[in-house]
Tab-separated table of C-alpha atoms and ligand atoms in Angstrom:
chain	number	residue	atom	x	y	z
A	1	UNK	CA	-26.992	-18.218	-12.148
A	2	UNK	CA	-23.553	-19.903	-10.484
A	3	UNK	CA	-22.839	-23.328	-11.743
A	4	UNK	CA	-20.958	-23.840	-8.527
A	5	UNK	CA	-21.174	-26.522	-6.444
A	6	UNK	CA	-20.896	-24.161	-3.052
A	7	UNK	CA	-24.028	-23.981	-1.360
A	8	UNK	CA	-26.337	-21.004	-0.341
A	9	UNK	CA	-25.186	-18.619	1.265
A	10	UNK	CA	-26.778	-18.852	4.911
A	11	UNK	CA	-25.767	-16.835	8.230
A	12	UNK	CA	-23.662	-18.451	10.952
A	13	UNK	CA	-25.044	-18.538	14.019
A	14	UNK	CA	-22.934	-17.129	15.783
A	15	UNK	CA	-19.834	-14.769	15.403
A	16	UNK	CA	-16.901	-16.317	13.525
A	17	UNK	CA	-14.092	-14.326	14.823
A	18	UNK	CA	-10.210	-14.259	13.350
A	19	UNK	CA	-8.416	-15.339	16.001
A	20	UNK	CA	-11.234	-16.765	18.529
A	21	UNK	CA	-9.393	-18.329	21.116
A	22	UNK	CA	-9.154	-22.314	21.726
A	23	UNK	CA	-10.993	-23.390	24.449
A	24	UNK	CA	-12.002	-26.940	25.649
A	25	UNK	CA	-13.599	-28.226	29.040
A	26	UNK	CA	-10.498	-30.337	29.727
A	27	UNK	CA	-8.200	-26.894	29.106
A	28	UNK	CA	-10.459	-25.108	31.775
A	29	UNK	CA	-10.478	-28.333	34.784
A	30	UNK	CA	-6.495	-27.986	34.010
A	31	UNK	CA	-6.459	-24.296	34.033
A	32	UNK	CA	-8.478	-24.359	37.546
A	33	UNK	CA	-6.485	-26.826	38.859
A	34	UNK	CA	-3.158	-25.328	38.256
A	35	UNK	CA	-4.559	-21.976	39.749
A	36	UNK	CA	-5.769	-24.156	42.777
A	37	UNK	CA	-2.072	-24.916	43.220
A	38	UNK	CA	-0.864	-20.979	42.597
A	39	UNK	CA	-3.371	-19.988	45.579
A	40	UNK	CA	-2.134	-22.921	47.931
A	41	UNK	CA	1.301	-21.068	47.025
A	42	UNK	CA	0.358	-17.933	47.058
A	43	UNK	CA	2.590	-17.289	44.576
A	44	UNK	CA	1.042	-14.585	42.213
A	45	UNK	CA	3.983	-13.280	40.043
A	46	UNK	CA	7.987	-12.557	39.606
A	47	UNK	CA	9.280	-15.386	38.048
A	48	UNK	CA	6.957	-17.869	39.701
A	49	UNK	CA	6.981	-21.697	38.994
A	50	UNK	CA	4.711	-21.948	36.368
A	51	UNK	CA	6.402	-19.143	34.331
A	52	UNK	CA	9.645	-21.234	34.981
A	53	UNK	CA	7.804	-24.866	33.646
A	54	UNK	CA	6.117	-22.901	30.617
A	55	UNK	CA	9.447	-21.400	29.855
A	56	UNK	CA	11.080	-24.764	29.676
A	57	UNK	CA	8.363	-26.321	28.144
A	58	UNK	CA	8.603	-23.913	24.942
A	59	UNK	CA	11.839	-23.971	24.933
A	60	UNK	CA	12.099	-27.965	24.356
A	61	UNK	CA	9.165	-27.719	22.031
A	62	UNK	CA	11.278	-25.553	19.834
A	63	UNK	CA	14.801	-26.938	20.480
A	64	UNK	CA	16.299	-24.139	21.816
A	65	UNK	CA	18.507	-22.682	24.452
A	66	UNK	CA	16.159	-20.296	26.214
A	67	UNK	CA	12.777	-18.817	26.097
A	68	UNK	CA	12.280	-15.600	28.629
A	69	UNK	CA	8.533	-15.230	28.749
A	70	UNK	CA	6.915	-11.639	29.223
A	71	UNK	CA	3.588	-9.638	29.616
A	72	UNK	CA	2.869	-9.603	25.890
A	73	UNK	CA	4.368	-9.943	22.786
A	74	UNK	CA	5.125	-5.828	21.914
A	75	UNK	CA	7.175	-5.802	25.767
A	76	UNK	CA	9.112	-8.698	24.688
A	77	UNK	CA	10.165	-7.351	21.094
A	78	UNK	CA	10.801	-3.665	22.787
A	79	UNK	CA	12.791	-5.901	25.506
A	80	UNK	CA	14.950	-7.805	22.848
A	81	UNK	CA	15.873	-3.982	20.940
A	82	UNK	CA	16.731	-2.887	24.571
A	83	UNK	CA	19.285	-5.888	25.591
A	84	UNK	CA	20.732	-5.478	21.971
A	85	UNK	CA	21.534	-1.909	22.381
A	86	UNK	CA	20.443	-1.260	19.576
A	87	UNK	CA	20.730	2.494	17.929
A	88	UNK	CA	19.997	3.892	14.542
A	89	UNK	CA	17.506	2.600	11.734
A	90	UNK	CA	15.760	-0.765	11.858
A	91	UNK	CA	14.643	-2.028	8.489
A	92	UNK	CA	10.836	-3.907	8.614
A	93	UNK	CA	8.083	-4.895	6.924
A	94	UNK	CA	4.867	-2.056	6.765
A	95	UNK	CA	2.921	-4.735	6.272
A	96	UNK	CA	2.592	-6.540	9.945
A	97	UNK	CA	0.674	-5.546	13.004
A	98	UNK	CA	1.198	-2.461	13.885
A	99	UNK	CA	3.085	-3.622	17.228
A	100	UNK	CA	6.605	-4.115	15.106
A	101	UNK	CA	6.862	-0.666	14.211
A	102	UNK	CA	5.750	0.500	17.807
A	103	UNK	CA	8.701	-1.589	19.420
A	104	UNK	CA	11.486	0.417	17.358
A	105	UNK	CA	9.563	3.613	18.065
A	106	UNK	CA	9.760	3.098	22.050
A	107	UNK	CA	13.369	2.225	21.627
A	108	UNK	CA	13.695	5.662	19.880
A	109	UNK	CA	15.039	3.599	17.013
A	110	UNK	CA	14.371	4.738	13.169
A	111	UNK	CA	12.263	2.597	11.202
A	112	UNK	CA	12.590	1.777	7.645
A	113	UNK	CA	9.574	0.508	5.680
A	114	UNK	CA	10.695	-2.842	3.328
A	115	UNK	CA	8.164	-3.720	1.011
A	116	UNK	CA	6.937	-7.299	0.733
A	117	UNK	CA	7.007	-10.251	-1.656
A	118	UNK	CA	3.722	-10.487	-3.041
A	119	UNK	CA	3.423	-14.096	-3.818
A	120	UNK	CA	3.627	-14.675	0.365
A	121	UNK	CA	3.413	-11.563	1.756
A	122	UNK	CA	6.548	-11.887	3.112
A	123	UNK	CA	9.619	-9.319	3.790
A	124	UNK	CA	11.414	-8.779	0.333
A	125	UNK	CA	14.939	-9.439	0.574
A	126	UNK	CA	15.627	-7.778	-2.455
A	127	UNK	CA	14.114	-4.393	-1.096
A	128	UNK	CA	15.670	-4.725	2.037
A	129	UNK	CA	19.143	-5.589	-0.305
A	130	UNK	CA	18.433	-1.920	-1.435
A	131	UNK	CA	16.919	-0.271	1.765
A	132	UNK	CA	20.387	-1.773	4.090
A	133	UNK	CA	23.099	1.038	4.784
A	134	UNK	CA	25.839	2.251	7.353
A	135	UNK	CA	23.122	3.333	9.858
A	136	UNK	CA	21.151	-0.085	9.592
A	137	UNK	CA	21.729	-1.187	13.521
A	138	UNK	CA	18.883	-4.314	12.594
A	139	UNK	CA	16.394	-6.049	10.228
A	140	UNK	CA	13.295	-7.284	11.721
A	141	UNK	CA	11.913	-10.140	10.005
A	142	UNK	CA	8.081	-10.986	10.487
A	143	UNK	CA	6.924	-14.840	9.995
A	144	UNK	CA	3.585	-13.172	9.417
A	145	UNK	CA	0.312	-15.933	9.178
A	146	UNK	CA	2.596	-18.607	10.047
A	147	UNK	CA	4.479	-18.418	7.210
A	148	UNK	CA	8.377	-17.688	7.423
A	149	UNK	CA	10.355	-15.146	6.136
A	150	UNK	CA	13.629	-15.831	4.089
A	151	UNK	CA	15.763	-16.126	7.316
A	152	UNK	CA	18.734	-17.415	4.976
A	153	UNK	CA	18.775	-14.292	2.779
A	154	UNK	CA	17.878	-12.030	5.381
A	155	UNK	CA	20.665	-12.915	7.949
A	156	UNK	CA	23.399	-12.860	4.951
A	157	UNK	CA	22.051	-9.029	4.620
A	158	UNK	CA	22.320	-8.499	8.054
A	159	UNK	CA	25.491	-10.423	8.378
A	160	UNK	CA	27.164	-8.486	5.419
A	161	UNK	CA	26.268	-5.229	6.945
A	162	UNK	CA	27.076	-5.950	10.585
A	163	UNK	CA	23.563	-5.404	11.600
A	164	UNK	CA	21.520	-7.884	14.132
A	165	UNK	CA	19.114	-9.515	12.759
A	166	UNK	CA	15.831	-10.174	15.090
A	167	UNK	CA	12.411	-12.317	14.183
A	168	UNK	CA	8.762	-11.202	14.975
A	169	UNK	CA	7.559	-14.878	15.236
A	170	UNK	CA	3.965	-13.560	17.050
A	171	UNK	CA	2.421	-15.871	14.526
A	172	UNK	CA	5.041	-18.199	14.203
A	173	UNK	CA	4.909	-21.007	17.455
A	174	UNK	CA	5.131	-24.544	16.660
A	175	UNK	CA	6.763	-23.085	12.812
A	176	UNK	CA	9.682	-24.643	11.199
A	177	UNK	CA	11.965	-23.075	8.550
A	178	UNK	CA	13.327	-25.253	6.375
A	179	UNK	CA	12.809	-28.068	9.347
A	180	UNK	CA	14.261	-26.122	11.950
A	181	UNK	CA	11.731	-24.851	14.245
A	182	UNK	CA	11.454	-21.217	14.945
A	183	UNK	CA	13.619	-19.698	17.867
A	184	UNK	CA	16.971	-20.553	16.486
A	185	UNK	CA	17.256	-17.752	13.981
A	186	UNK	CA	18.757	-14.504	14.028
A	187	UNK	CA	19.834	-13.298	17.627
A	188	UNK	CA	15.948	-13.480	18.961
A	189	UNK	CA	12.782	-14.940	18.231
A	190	UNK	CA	9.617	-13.283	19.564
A	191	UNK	CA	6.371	-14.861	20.146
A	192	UNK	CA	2.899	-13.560	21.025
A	193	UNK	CA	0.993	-15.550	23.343
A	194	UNK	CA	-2.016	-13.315	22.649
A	195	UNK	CA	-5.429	-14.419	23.444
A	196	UNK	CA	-5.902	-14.872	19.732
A	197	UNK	CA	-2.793	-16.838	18.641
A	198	UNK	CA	-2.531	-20.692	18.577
A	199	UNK	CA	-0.888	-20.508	21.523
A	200	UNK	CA	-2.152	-18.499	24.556
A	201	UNK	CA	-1.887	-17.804	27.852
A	202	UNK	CA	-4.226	-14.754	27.683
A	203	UNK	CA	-1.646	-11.862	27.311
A	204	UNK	CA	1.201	-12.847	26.812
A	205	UNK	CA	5.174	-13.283	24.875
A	206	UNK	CA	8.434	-14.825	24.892
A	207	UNK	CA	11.690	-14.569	23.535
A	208	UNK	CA	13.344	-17.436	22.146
A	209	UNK	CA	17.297	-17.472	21.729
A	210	UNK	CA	20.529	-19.755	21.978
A	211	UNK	CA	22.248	-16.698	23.422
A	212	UNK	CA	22.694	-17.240	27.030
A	213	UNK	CA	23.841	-13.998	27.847
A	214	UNK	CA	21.324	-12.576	25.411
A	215	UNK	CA	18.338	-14.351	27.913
A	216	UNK	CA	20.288	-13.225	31.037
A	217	UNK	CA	20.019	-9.728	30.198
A	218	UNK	CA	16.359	-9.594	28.939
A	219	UNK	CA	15.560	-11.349	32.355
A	220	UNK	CA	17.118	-8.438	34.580
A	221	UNK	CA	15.365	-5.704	32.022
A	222	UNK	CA	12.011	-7.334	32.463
A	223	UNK	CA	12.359	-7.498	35.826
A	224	UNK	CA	13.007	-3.382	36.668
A	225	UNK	CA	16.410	-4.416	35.605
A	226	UNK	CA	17.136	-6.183	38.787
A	227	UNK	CA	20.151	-8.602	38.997
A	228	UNK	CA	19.735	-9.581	42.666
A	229	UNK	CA	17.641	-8.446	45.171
A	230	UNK	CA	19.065	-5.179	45.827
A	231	UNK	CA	21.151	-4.591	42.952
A	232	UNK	CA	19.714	-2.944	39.755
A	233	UNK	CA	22.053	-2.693	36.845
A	234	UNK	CA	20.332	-1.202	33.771
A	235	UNK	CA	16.933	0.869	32.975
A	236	UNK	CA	14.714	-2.120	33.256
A	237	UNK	CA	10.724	-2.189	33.328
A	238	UNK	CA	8.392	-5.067	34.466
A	239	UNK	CA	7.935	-6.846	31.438
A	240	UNK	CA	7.030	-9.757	33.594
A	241	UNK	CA	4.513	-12.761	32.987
A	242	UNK	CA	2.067	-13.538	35.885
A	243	UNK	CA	1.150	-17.304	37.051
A	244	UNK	CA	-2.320	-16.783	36.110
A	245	UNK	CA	-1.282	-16.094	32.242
A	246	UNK	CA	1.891	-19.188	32.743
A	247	UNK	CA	-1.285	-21.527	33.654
A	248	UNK	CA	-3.480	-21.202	30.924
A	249	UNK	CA	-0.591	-21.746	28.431
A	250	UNK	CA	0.500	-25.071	30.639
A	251	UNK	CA	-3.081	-25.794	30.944
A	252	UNK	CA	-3.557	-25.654	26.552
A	253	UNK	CA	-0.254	-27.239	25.913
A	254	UNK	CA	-1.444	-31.159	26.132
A	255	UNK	CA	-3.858	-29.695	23.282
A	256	UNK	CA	-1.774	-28.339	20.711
A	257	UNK	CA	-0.983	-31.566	18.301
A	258	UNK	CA	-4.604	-31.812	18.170
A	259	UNK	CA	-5.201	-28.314	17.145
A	260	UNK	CA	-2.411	-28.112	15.061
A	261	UNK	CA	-4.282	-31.470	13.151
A	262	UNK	CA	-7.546	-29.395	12.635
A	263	UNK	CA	-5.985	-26.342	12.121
A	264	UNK	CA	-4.040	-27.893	8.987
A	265	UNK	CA	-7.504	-29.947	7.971
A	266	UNK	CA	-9.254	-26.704	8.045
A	267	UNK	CA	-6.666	-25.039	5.541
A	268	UNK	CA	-6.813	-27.994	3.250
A	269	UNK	CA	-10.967	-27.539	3.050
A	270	UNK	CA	-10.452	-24.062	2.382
A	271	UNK	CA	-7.720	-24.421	-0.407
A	272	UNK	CA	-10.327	-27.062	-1.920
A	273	UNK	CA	-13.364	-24.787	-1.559
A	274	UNK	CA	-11.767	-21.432	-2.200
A	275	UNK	CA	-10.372	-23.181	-5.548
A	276	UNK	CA	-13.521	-22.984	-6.800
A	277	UNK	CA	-14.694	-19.175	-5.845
A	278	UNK	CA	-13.262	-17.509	-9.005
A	279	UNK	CA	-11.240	-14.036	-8.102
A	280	UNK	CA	-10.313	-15.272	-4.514
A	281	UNK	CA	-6.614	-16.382	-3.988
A	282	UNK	CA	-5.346	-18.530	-1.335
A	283	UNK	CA	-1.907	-16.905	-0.004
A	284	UNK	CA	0.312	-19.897	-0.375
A	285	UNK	CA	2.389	-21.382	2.619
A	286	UNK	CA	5.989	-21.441	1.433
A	287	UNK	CA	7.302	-24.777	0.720
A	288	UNK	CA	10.699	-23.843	3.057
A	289	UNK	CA	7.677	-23.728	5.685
A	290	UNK	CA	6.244	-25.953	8.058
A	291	UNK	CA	3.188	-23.748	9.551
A	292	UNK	CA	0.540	-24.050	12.734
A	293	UNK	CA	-1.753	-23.008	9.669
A	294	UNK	CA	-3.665	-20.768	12.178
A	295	UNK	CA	-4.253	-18.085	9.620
A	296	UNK	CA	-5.737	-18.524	6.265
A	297	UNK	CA	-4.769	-15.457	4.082
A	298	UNK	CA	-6.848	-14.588	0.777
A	299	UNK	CA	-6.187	-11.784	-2.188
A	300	UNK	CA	-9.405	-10.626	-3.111
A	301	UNK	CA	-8.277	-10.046	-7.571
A	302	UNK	CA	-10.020	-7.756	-9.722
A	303	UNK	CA	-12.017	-10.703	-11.190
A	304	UNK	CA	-13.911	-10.748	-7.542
A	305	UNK	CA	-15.376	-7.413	-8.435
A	306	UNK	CA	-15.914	-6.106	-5.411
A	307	UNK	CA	-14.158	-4.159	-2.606
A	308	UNK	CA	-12.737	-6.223	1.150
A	309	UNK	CA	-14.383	-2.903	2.606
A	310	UNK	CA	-17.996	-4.074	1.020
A	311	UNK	CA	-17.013	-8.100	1.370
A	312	UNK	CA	-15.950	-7.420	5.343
A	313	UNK	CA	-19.193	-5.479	5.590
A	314	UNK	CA	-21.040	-8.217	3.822
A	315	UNK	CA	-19.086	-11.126	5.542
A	316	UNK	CA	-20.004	-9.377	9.363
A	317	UNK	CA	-23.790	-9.376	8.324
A	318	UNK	CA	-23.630	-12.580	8.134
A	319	UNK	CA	-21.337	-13.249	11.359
A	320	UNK	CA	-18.579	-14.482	9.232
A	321	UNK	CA	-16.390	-11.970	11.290
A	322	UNK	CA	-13.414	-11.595	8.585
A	323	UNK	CA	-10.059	-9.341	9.043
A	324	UNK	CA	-8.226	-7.270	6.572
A	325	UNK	CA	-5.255	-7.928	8.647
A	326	UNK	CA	-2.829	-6.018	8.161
A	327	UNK	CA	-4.414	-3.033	6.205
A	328	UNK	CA	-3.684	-0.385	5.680
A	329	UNK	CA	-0.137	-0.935	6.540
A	330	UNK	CA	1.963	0.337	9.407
A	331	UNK	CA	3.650	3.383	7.122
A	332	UNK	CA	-0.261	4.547	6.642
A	333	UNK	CA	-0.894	5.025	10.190
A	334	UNK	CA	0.192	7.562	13.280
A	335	UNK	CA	2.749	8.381	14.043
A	336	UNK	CA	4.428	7.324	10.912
A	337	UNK	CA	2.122	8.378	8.260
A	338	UNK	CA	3.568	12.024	9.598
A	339	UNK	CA	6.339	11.124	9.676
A	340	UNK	CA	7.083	9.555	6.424
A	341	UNK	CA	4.076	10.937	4.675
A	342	UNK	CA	5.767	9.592	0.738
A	343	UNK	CA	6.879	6.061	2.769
A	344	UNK	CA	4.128	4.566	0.154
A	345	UNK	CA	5.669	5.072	-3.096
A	346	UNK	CA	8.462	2.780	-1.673
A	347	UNK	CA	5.824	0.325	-1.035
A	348	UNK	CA	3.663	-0.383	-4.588
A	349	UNK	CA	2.794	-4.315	-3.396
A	350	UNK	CA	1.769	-3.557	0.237
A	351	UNK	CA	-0.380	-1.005	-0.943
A	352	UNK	CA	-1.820	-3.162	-3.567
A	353	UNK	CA	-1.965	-6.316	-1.306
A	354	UNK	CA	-3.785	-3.736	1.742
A	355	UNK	CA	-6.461	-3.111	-0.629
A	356	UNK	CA	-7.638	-6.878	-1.540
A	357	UNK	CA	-6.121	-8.783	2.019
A	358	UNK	CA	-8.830	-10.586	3.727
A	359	UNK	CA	-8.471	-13.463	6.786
A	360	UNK	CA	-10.821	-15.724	7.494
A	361	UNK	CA	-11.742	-17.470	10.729
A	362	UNK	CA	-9.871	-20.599	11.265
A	363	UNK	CA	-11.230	-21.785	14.550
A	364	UNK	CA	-14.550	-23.543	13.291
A	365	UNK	CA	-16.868	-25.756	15.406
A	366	UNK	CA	-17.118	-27.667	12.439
A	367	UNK	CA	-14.404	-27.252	9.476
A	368	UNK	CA	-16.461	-28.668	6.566
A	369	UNK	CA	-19.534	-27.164	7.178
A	370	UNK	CA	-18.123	-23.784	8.454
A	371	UNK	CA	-15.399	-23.716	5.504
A	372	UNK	CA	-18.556	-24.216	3.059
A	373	UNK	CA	-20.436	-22.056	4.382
A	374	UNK	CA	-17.547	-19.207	4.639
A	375	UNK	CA	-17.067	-19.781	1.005
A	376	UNK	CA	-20.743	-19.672	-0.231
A	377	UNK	CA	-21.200	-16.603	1.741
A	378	UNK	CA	-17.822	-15.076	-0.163
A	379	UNK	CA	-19.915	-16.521	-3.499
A	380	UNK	CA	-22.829	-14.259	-2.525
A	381	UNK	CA	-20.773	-11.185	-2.068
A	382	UNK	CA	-19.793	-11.615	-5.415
A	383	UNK	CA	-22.730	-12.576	-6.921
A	384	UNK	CA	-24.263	-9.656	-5.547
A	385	UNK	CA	-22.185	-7.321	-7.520
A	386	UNK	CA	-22.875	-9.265	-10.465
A	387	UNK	CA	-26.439	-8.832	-9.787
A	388	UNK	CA	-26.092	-4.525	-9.413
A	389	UNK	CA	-24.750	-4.287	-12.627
B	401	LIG	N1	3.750	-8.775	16.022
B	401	LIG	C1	2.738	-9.256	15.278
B	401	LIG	C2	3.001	-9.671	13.869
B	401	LIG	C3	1.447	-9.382	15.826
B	401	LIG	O1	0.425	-9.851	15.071
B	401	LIG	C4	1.240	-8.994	17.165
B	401	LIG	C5	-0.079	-9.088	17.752
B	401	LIG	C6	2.333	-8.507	17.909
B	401	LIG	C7	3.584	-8.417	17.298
B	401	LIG	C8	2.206	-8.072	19.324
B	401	LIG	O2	1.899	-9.146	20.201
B	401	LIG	P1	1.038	-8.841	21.554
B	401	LIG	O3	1.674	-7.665	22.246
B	401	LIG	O4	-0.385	-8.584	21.162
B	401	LIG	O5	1.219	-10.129	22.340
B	401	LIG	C9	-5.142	-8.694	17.815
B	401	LIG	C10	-4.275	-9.004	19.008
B	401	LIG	O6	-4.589	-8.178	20.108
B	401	LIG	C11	-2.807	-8.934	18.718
B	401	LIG	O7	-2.182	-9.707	19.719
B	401	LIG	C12	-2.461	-9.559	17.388
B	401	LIG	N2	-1.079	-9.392	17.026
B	401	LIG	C13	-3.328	-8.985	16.295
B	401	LIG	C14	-3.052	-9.638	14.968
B	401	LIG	O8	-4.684	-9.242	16.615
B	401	LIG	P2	-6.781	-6.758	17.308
B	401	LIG	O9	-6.734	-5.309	17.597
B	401	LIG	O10	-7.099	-7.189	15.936
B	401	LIG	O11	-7.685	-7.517	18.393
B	401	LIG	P3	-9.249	-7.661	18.503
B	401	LIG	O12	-9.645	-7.257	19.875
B	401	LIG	O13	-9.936	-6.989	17.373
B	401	LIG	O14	-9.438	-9.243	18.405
B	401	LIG	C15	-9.307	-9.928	17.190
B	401	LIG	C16	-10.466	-10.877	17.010
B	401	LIG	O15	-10.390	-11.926	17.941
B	401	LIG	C17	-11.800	-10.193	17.225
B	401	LIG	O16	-12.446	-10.184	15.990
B	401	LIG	C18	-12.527	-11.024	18.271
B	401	LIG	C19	-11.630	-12.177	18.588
B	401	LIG	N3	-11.357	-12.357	20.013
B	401	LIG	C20	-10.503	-11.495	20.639
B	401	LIG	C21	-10.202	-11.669	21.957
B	401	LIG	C22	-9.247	-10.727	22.647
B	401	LIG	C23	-11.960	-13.379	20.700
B	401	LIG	O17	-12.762	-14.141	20.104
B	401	LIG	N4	-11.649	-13.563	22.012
B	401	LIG	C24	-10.782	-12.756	22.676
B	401	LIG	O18	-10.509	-12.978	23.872
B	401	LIG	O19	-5.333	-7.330	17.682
């Protein structure tokens, strides 16, 4: 018997996805609106107008210079590595999406596996302290969940060793560090704008930076490395962002206080519940951090009792559609797993941490209910192996 106050466990539903996108009718009448105005134009793609008014957009939301939007978030990172120059070994975290790692690889840069804090899941600045040498060319830092890495400590690292230093902010829009919002870090900022981020324009990224010249550049290599009409002055590729995508993220824009509002409500209710799931621990948002709360994290201890393979499995049954984002770590899949087939040793906590890491669906129809009823459901798992033995 479970003196908790969490109540049965019931099915949702409906799926309860990680990452289900925000949708509302006033986003769509905007959306169709806006893409009444793109056919009038016929204006399709290349640097269109709405590309040009979402650029500006997130660049004012953020404070900073310049944001060059792109197809996706993996083209813009593999676009910032390219306009660096970069050659050699780039230092990163094994434990983000696997998108990071694939960035360096297309660059034919070296990547180095850092291993992660475990109290935020965060780059470790001390292993990265250890990992940085002459052929470091860059550290990539990953604001992973919303949460931010230790820019300060990282960019002294980088700074020390002449190295650039380079955010993956896919999860990181809206984000401050320390009050500063996101994009003014390191040489480059990248965003996703991925259908399941809290910002989206379907597929999509953008780079934010204060570098001008920086900007310039990644515009002529996303665009086949065009710098007028006729002239092209460097291996580009078309990295570009259509209107189509640019309207959907003007048409969610006037939306994103409000989401931000629920998305922060929904975390409190889940700290509150969770609190009271023994075994089950919230992954804290760092205080230096001011987060879009779009992903709530949980450890899954050995008080829980039972496997995120068997909880997932559970937790789908039951349309409570939970991730074990990012498991098992880049360094444990192709092609790096052959390549570094040891890189694990190096890595004790994002081994331990791929094992237990669960996310849970943030977008709920309603928070208190849905939190609840996530939680009872996690309750059952547990109580289930309590029952089997
Ligand atoms: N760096 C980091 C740290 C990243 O997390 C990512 C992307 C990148 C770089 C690269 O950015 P992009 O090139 O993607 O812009 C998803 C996303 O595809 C990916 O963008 C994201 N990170 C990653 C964390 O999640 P999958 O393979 O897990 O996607 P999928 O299809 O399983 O969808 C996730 C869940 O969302 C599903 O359970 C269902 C739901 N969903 C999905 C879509 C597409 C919906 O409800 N509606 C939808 O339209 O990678």
């Amino acid at each position: 018997m479970t003196t908790s106050i969490i109540p049965a466990a019931a099915s949702f539903e409906t799926p309860q996805y990680v990452g289900a996108p925000h949708t509302s009718a006033a986003v769509k009448d905007r959306y169709v609106s806006l893409m009444q105005d793109v056919f009038d134009r016929r204006y399709f793609t290349n640097n269109g107008p709405l590309v040009r008014e979402l650029e500006e957009a997130i660049a004012q939301r953020h404070g900073v210079d310049h944001c060059v939007c792109a197809c996706n978030g993996t083209v813009a990172l593999i676009l910032v590595l390219k306009a660096l120059g970069l050659q050699g070994e780039v230092i990163l975290p094994s434990f983000t999406f696997v998108a990071t790692a694939h960035a360096c690889l297309w660059q034919n840069l070296r990547v180095r596996f850092a291993d992660i804090s475990p109290h935020d899941l965060m780059i470790s600045p001390d292993h990265v302290e250890k990992l940085v040498g002459p052929d470091t060319c860059a550290v990539i830092g990953v604001h992973l969940f919303g949460n931010v890495c230790d820019v300060r400590r990282l960019s002294g690292i980088c700074d020390a060793h002449d190295a650039s230093f380079i955010l993956d902010a896919a999860h990181a829009f809206d984000c401050k560090v320390d009050g500063v919002p996101i994009g003014r870090h390191g040489q480059a900022e990248v965003l996703s704008l991925h259908a399941t981020k809290y910002f989206s324009t379907f597929e999509g990224g953008a780079v934010l930076t204060d570098d001008g010249d920086l900007a310039r550049r990644l515009r002529y290599y996303r665009n086949f490395g065009f710098e007028t009409y006729d002239t092209v002055s460097c291996l580009g590729i078309n990295g570009k962002m259509s209107e189509a995508c640019a309207a959907m993220g003007l048409a969610s824009l006037p939306e994103l206080d409000a989401r931000r509002e629920r998305l922060v409500r929904t975390r409190e209710l889940y700290a509150e519940t969770l609190s009271r799931v023994p075994g089950v621990r919230l992954i804290p948002i760092s205080e230096r951090c001011d987060s879009n709360c779009h992903y709530v994290v949980v450890l899954l201890e050995d008080e829980f009792g039972r496997s995120a393979d068997a909880v997932t499995e559970y937790m789908w049954r039951h349309n409570a559609c939970v991730r074990r984002y990012f498991h098992p770590g880049c360094h444990s899949m192709e092609p790096y797993r052959t390549m570094e087939p040891d890189a694990g040793r190096e890595l004790p906590v994002t081994e331990d941490v791929c094992r237990r890491v669960l996310c849970l669906p943030t977008n709920l129809a309603d928070p208190a209910a849905d939190v609840a009823g996530m939680a009872a459901l996690l309750q059952q798992a547990r109580a289930l192996n309590t029952q089997c033995h």
